[in-house]
Coordinates of N, CA and C in Angstrom, one line a residue:
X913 N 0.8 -1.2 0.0 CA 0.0 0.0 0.0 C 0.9 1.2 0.0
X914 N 0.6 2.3 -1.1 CA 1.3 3.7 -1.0 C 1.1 4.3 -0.1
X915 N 1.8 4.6 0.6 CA 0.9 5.9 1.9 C 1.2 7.2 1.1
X916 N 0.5 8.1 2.1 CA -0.2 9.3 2.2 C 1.5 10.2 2.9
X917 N 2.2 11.3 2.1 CA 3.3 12.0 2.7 C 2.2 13.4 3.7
X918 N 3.2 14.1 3.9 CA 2.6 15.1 4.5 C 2.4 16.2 2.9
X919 N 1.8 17.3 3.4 CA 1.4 17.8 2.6 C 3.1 18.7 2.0
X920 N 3.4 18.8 0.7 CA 4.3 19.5 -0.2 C 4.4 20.7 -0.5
X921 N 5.1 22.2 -0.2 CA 4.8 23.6 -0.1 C 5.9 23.6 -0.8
X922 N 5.8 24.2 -2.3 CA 6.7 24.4 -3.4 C 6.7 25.7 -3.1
X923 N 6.3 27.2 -2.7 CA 5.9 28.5 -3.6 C 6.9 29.2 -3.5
X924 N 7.7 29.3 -4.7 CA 8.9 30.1 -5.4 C 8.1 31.3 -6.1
X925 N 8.9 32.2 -5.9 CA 9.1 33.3 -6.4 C 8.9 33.1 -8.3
X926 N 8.4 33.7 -8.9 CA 8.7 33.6 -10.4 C 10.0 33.6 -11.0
X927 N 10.6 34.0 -10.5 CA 12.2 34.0 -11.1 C 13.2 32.7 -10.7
X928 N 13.0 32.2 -9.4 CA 13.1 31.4 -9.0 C 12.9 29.8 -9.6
X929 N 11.3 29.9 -9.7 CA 10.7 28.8 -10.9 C 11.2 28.8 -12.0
X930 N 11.3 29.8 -13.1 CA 12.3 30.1 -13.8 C 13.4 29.2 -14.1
X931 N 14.2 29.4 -12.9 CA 15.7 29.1 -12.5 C 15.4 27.8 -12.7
X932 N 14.4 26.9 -12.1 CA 14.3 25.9 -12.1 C 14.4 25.1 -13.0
X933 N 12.9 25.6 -14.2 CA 12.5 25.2 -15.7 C 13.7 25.1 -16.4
X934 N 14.8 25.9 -16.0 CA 15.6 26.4 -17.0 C 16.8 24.9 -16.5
X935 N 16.9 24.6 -15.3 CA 17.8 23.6 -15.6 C 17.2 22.2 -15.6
X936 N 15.9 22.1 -15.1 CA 15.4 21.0 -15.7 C 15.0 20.7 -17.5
X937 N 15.2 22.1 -18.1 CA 15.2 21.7 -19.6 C 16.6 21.2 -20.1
X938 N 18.0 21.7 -19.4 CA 19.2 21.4 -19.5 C 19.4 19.9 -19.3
X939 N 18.7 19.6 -18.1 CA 19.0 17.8 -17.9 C 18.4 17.2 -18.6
X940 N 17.2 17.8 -19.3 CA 16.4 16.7 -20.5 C 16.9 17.0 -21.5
X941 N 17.8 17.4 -21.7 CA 18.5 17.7 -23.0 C 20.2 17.3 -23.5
X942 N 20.5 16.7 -21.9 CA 21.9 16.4 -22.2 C 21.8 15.4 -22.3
X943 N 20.9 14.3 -22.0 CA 20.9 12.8 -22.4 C 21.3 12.2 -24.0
X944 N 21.2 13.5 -24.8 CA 21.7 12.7 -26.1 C 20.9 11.3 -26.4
X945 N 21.7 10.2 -26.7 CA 20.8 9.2 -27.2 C 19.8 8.3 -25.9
X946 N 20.2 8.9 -24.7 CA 19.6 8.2 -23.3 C 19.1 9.1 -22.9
X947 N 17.8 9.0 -22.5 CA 17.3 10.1 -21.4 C 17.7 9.5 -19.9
X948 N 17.6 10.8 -18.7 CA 18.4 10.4 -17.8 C 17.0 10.5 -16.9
X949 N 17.2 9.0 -16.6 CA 16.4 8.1 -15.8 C 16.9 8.8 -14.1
X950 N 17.7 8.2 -13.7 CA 18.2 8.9 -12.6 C 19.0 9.4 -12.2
X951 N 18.7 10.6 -11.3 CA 19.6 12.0 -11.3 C 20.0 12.1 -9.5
X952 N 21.3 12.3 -9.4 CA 21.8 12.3 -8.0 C 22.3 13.9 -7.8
X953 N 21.8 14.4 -6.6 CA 21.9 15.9 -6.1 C 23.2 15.8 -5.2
X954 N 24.3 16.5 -5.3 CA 25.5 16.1 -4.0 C 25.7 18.0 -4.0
X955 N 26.3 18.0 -3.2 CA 27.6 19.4 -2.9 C 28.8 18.7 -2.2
X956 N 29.5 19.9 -1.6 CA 31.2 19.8 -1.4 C 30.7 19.4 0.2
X957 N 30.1 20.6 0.8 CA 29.7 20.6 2.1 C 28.4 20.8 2.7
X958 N 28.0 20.6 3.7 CA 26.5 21.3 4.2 C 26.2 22.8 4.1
X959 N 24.9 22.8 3.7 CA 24.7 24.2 3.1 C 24.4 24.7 2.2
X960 N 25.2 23.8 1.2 CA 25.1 25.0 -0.3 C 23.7 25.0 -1.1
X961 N 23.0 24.0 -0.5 CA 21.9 24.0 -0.9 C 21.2 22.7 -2.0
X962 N 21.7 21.9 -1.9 CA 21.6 20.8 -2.8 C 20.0 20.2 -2.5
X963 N 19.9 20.2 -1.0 CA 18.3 19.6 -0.9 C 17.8 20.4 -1.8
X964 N 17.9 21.7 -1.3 CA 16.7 22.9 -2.0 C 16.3 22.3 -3.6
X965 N 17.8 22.3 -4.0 CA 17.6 22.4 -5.7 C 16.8 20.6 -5.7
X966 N 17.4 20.0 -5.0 CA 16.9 18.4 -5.4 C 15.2 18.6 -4.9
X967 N 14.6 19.2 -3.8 CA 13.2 19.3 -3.8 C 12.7 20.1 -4.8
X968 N 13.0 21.2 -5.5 CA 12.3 22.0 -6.3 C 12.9 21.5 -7.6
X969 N 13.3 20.9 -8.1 CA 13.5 20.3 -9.2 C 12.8 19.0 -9.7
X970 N 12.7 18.4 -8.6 CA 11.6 17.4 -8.6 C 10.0 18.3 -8.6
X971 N 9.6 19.4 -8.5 CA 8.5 19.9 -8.7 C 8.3 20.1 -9.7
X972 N 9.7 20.7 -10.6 CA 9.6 21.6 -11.2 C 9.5 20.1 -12.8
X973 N 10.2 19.3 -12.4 CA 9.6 18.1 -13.4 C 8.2 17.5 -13.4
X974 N 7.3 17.9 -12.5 CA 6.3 17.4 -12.1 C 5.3 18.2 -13.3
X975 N 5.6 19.4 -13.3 CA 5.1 20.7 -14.1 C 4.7 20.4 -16.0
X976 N 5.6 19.3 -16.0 CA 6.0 18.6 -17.9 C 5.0 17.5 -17.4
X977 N 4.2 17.5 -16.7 CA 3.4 15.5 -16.0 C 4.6 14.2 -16.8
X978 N 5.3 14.4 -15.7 CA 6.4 13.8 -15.5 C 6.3 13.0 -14.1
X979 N 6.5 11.5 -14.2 CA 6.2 10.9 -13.0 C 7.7 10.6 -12.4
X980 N 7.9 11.5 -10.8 CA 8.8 11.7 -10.2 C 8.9 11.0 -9.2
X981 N 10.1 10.2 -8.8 CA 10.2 9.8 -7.4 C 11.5 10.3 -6.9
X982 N 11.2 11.0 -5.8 CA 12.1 12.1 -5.0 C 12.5 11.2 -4.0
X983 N 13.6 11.0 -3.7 CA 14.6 9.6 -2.7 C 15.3 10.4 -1.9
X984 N 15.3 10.4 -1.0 CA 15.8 10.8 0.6 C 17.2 9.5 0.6
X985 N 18.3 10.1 0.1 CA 19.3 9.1 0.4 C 20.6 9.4 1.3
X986 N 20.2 10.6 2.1 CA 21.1 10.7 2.9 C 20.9 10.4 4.4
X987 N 21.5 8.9 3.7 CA 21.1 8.4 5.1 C 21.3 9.0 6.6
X988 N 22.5 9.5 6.5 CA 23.0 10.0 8.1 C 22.4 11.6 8.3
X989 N 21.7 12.0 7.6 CA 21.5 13.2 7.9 C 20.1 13.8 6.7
X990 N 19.1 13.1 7.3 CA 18.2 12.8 6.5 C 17.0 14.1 6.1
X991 N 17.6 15.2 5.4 CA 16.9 16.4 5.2 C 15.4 16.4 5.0
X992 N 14.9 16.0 3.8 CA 14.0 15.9 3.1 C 12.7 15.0 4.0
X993 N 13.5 14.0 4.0 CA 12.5 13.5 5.5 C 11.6 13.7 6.1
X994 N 12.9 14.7 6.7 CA 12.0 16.0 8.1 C 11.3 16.7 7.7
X995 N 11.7 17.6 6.5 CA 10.4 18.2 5.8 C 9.3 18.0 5.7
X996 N 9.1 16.6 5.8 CA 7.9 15.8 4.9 C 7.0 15.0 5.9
X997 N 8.1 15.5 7.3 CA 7.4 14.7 8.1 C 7.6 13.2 8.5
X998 N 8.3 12.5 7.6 CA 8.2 11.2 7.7 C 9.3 10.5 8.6
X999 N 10.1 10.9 9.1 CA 11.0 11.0 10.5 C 11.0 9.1 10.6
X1000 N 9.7 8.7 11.1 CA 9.6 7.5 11.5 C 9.3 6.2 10.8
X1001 N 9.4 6.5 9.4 CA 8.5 5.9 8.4 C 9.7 5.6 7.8
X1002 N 9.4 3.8 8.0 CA 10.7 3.0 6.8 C 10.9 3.9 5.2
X1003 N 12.2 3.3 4.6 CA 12.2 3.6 3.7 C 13.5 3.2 3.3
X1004 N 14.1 4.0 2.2 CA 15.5 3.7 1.9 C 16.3 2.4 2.3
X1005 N 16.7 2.7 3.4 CA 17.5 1.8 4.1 C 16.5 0.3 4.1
X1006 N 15.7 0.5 5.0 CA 14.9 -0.5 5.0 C 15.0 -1.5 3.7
X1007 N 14.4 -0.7 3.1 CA 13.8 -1.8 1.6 C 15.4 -2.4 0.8
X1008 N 16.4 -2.1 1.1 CA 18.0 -2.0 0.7 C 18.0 -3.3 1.7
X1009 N 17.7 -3.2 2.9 CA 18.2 -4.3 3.7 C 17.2 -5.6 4.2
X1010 N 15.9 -5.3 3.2 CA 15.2 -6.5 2.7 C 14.2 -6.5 4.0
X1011 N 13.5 -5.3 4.8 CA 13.1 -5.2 5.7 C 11.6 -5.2 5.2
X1012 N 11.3 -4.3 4.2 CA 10.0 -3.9 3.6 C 10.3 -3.8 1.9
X1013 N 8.9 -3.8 1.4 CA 8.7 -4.7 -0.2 C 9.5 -2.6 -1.0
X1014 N 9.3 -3.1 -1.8 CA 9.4 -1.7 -2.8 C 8.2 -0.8 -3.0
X1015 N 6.9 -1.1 -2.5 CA 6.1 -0.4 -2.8 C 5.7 0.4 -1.5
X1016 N 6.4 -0.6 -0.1 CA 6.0 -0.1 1.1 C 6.9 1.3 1.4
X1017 N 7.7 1.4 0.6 CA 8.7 2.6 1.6 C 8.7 3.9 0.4
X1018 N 7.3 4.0 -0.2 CA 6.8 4.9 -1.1 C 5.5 5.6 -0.7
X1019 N 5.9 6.7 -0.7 CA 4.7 7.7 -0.3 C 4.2 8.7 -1.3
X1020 N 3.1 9.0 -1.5 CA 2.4 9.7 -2.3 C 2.1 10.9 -1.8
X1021 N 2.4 12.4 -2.4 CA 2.6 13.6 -1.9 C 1.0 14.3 -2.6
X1022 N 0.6 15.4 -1.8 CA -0.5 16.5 -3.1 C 0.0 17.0 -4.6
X1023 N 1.3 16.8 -4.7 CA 1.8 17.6 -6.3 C 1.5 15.8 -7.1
X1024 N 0.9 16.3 -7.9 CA 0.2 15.0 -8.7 C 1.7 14.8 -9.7
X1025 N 1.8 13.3 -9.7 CA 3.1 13.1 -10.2 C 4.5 13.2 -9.1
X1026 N 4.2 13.1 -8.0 CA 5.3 13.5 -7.4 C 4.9 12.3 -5.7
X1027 N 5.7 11.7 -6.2 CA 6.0 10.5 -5.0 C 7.6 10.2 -4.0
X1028 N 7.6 9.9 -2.9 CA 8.5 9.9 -2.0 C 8.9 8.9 -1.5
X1029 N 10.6 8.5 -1.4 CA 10.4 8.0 -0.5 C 11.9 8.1 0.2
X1030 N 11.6 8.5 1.8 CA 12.3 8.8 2.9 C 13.6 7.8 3.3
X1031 N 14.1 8.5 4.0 CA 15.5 7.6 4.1 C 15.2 6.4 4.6
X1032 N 14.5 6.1 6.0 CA 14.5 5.3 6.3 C 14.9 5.4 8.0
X1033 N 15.2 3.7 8.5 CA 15.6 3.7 9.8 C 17.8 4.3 9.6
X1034 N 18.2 4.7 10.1 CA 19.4 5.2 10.5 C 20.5 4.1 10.7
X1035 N 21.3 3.0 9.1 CA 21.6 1.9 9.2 C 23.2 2.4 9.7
X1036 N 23.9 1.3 10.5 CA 25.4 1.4 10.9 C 26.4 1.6 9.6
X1037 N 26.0 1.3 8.4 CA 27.2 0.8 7.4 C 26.3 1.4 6.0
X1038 N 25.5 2.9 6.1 CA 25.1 3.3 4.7 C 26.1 2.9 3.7
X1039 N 27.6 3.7 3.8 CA 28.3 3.0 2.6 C 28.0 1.5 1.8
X1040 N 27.9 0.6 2.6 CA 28.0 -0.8 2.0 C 26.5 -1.2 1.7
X1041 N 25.3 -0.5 2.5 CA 24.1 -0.6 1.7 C 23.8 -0.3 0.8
X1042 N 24.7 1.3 0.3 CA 24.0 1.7 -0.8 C 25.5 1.2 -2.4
X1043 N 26.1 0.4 -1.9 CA 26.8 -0.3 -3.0 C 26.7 -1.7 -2.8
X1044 N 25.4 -2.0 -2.4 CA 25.0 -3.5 -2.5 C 24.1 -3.8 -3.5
X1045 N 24.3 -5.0 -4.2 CA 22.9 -5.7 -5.2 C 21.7 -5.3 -5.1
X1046 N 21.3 -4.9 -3.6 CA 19.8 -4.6 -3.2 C 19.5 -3.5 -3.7
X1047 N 20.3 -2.6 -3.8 CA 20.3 -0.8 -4.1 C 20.3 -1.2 -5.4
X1048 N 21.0 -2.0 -6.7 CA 20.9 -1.9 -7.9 C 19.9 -2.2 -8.5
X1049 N 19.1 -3.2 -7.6 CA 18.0 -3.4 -8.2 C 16.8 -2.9 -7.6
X1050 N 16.9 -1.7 -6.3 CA 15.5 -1.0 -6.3 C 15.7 -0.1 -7.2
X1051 N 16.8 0.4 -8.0 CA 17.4 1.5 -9.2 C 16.6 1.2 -9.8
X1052 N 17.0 -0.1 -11.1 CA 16.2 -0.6 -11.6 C 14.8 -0.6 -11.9
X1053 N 14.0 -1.2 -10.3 CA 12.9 -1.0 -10.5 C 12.4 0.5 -10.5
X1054 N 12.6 1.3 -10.1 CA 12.5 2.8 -9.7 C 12.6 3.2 -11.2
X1055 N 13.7 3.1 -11.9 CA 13.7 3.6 -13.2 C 12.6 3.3 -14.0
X1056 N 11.8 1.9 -13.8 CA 11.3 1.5 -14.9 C 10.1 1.8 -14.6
X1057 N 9.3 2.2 -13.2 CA 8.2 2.6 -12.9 C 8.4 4.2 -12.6
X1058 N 9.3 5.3 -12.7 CA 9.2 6.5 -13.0 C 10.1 6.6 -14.3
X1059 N 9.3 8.0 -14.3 CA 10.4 9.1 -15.6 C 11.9 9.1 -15.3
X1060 N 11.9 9.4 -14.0 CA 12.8 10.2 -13.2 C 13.1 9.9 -11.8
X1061 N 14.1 9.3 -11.3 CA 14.9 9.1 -9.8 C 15.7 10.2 -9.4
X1062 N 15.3 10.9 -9.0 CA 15.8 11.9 -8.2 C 16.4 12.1 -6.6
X1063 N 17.9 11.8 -6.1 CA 18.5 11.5 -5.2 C 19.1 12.6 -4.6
X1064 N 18.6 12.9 -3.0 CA 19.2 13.8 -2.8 C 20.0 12.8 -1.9
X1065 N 21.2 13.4 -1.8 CA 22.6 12.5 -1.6 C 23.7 13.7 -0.2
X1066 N 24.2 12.7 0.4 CA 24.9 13.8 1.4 C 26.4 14.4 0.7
X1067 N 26.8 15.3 1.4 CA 28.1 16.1 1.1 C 29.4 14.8 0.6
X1068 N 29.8 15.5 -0.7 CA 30.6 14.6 -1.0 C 32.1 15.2 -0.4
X1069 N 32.2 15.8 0.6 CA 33.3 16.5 1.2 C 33.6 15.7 2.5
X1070 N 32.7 15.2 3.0 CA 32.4 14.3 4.0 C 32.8 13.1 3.7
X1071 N 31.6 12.0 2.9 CA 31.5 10.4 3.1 C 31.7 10.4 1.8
X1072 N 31.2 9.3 1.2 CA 31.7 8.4 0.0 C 30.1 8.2 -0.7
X1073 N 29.2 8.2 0.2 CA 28.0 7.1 -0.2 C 27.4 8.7 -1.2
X1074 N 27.9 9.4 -1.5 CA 27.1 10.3 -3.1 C 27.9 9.5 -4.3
X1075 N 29.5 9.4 -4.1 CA 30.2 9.0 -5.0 C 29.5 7.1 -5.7
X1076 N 29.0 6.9 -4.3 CA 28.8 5.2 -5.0 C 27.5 5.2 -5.5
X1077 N 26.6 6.3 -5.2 CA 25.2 6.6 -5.9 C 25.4 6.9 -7.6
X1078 N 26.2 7.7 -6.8 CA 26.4 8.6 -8.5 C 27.5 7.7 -9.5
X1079 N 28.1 6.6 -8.7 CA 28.7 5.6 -9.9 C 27.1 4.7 -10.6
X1080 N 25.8 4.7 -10.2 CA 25.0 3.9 -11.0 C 24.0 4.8 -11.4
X1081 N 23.9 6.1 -11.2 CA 23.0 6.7 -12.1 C 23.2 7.4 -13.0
X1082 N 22.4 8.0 -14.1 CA 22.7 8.6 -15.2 C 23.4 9.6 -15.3
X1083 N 23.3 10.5 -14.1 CA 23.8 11.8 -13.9 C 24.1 12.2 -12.7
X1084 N 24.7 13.3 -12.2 CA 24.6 14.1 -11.0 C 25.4 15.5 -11.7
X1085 N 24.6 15.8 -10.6 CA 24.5 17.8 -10.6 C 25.6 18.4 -9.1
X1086 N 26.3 18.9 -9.4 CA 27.0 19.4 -8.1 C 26.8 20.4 -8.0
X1087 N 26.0 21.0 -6.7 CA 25.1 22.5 -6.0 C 26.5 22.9 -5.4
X1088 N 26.9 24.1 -5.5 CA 27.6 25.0 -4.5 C 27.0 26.6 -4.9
X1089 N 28.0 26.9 -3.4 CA 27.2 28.2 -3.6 C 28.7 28.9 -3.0
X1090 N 28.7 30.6 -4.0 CA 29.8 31.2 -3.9 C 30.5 31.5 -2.2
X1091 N 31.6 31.0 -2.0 CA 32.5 31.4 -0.8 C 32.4 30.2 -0.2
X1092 N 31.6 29.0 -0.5 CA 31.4 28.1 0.5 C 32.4 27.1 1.0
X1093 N 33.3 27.1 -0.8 CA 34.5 25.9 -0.4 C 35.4 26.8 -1.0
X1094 N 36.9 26.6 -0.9 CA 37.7 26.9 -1.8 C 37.9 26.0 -3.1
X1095 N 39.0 26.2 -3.8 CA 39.2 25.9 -5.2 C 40.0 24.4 -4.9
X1096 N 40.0 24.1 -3.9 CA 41.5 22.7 -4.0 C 40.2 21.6 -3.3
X1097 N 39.1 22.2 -2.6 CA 38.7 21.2 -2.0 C 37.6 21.1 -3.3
X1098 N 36.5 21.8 -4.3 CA 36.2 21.5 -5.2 C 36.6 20.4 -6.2
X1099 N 38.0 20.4 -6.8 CA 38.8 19.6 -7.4 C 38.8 18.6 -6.7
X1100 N 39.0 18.3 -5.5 CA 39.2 17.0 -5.0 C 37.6 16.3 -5.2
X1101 N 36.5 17.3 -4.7 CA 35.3 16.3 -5.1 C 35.4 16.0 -6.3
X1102 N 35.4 17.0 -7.8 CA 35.4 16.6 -9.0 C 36.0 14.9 -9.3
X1103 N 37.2 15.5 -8.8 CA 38.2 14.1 -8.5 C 37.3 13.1 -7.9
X1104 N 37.1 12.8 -7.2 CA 36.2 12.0 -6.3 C 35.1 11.5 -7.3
X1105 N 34.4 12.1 -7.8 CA 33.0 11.5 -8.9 C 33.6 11.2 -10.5
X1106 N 35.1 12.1 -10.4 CA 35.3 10.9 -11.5 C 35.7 9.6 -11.7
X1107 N 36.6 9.5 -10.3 CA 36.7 8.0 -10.3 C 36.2 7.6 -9.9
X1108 N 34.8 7.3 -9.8 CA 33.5 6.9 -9.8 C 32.9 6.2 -10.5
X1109 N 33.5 6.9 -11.9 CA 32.7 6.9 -13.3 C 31.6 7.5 -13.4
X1110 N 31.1 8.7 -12.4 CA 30.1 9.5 -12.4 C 30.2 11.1 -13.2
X1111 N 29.0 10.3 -14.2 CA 28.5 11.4 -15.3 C 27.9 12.7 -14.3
X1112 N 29.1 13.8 -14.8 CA 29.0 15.2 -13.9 C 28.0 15.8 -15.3
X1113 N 26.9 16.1 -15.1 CA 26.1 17.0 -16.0 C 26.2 18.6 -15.9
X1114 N 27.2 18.9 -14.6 CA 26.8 20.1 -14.4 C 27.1 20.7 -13.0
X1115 N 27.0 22.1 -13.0 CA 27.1 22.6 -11.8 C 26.0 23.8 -11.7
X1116 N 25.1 23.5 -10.3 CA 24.3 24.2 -9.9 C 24.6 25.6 -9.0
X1117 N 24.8 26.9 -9.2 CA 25.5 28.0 -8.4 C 24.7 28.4 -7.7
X1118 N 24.5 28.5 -6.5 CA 23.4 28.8 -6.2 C 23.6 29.8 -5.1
X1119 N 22.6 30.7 -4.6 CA 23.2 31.7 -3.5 C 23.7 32.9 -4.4
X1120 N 23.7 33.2 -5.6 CA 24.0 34.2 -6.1 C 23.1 35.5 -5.8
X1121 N 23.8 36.8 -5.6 CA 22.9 38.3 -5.8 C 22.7 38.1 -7.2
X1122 N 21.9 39.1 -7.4 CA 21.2 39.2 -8.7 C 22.4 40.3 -9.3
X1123 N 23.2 41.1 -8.7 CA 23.9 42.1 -9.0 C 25.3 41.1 -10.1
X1124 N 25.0 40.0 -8.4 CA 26.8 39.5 -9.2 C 26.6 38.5 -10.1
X1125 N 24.8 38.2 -10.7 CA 24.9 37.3 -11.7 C 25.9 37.5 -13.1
X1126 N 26.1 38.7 -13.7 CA 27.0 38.9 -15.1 C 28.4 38.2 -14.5
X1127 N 28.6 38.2 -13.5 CA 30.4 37.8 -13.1 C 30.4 36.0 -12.8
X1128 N 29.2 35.8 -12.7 CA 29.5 33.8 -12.7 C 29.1 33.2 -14.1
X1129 N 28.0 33.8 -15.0 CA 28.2 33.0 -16.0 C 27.4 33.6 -17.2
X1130 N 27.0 33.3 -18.1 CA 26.2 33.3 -19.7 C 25.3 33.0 -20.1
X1131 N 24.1 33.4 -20.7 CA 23.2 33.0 -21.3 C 23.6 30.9 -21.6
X1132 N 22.2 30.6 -21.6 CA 22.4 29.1 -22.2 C 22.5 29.5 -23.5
X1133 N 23.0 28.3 -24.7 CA 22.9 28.6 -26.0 C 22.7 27.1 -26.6
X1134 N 22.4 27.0 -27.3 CA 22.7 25.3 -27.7 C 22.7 25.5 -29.2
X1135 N 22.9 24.3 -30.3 CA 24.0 24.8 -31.5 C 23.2 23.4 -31.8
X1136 N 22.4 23.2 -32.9 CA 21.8 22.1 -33.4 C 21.5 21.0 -32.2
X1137 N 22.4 19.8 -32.2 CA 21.0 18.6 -31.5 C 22.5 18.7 -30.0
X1138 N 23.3 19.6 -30.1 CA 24.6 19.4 -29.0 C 24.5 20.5 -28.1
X1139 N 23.1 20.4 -26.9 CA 23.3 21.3 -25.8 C 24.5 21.6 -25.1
X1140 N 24.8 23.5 -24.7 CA 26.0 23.7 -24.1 C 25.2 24.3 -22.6
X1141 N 26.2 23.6 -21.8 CA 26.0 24.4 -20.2 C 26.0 25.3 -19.8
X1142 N 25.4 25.9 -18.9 CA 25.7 27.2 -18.7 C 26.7 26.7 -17.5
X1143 N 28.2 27.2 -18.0 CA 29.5 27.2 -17.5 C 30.0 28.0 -16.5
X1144 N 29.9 28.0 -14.9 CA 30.5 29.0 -14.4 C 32.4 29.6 -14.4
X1145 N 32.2 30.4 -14.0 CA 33.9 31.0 -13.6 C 34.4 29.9 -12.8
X1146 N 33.3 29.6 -11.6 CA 33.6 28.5 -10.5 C 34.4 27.4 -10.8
X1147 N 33.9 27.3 -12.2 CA 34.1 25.7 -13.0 C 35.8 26.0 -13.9
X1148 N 35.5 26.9 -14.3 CA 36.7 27.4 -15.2 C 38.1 27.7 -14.2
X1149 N 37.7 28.3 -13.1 CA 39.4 28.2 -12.3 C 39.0 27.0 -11.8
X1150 N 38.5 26.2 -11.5 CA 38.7 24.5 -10.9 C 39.8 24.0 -12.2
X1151 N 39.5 24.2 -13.3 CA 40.2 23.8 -14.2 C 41.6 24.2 -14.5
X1152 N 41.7 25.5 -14.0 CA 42.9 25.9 -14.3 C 43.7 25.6 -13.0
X1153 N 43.2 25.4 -11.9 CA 43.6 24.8 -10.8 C 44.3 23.5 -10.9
X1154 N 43.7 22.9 -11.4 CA 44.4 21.3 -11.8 C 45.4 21.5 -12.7
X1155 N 45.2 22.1 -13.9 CA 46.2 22.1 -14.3 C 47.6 23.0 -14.3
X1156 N 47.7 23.7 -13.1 CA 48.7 24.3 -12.6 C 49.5 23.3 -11.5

């Protein structure tokens, strides 16, 4: 049986939603010959905002009736959860450790198209849960009964368990926000999700003034069927970082 989440409070600003539309057309668009089934949310550290974008991005796919499952996978520090209320209510972990079925640790929210499901109970060893056979194959099923897997994932500055998410899904987005990390610890996450084999789609900037938007980045543009990113500075000295 699906249960019933708490009730879901999207209301953004117009510019805001905007923001949103604008990178959820970017991720439907960089799949090339695969559309991206499932999408993992990380940052460097706490803070920069990664739930935010991973909750309102999942709304904001909801908006195309697009059937979304929004996954609470940070196990040790379980944001979205609390939001939602569901604090006590199996999930994640659970169904990973063969406790409850796949359909029990899914909740159904008011945004039509838009389903949940919470971390779970608080397991000793998330690392080795979520790089077990059990996790590959609630992926699997998840993919094939939504559009879209949507993972919000803990700081990849910290633990490991975004890097072993983000080695089986289609994509991940890395959220920061200006002043939060320096330039050496950036590169080392980069580092980190590549030897992963995790497909980086992008970087989310978030926390910008509206003043100092001309100084992080550029209009989107795209050039026949080969969408281009909208590229920050952030991204461009990480680069030159490395290679100095």
């Amino acid at each position: 049986m699906i249960k019933k989440a708490h009730n879901v409070e999207g209301n953004l600003c117009t510019a805001a939603e905007e923001a949103y539309n604008v990178l959820r057309s970017n991720i439907q668009f960089c799949g090339f010959n695969k559309r991206i089934k499932s999408l993992v949310i990380t940052s460097c550290v706490q803070g920069e905002g990664k739930t935010t974008t991973a909750f309102n991005l999942a709304l904001s796919m909801t908006r195309i009736r697009l059937k979304v499952l929004l996954v609470d996978a940070d196990l040790r520090k379980p944001l979205i959860t609390k939001y939602l209320g569901n604090n006590d209510s199996p999930g994640l972990s659970n169904l990973i450790s063969e406790q409850i079925d796949f359909k029990d640790g899914i909740y159904t929210t008011d945004v039509e198209g838009l389903s949940f499901m919470p971390a779970g109970d608080k397991p000793p060893n998330p690392a080795e849960l979520l790089n077990s056979v059990n996790f590959d194959e609630f992926l699997l099923k998840a993919e094939e009964q939504y559009d879209i897997v949507i993972f919000d994932t803990p700081p990849l500055g910290s633990v490991i368990d975004s890097a072993i998410i983000a080695s089986k899904a289609d994509g991940t987005l890395l959220v920061t926000k200006p002043g939060s990390v320096d330039y050496k610890m950036g590169v080392r996450v980069k580092e980190q999700l590549e030897k992963a084999n995790a497909r980086i789609l992008g970087v989310v900037l978030n926390g910008v003034k509206k003043r100092d938007y001309r100084d992080y980045c550029n209009y989107n543009y795209y050039t026949g069927n080969k969408p281009r990113f909208l590229f920050t500075k952030w991204i461009s000295r990480l680069k030159k970082y490395r290679s100095s």
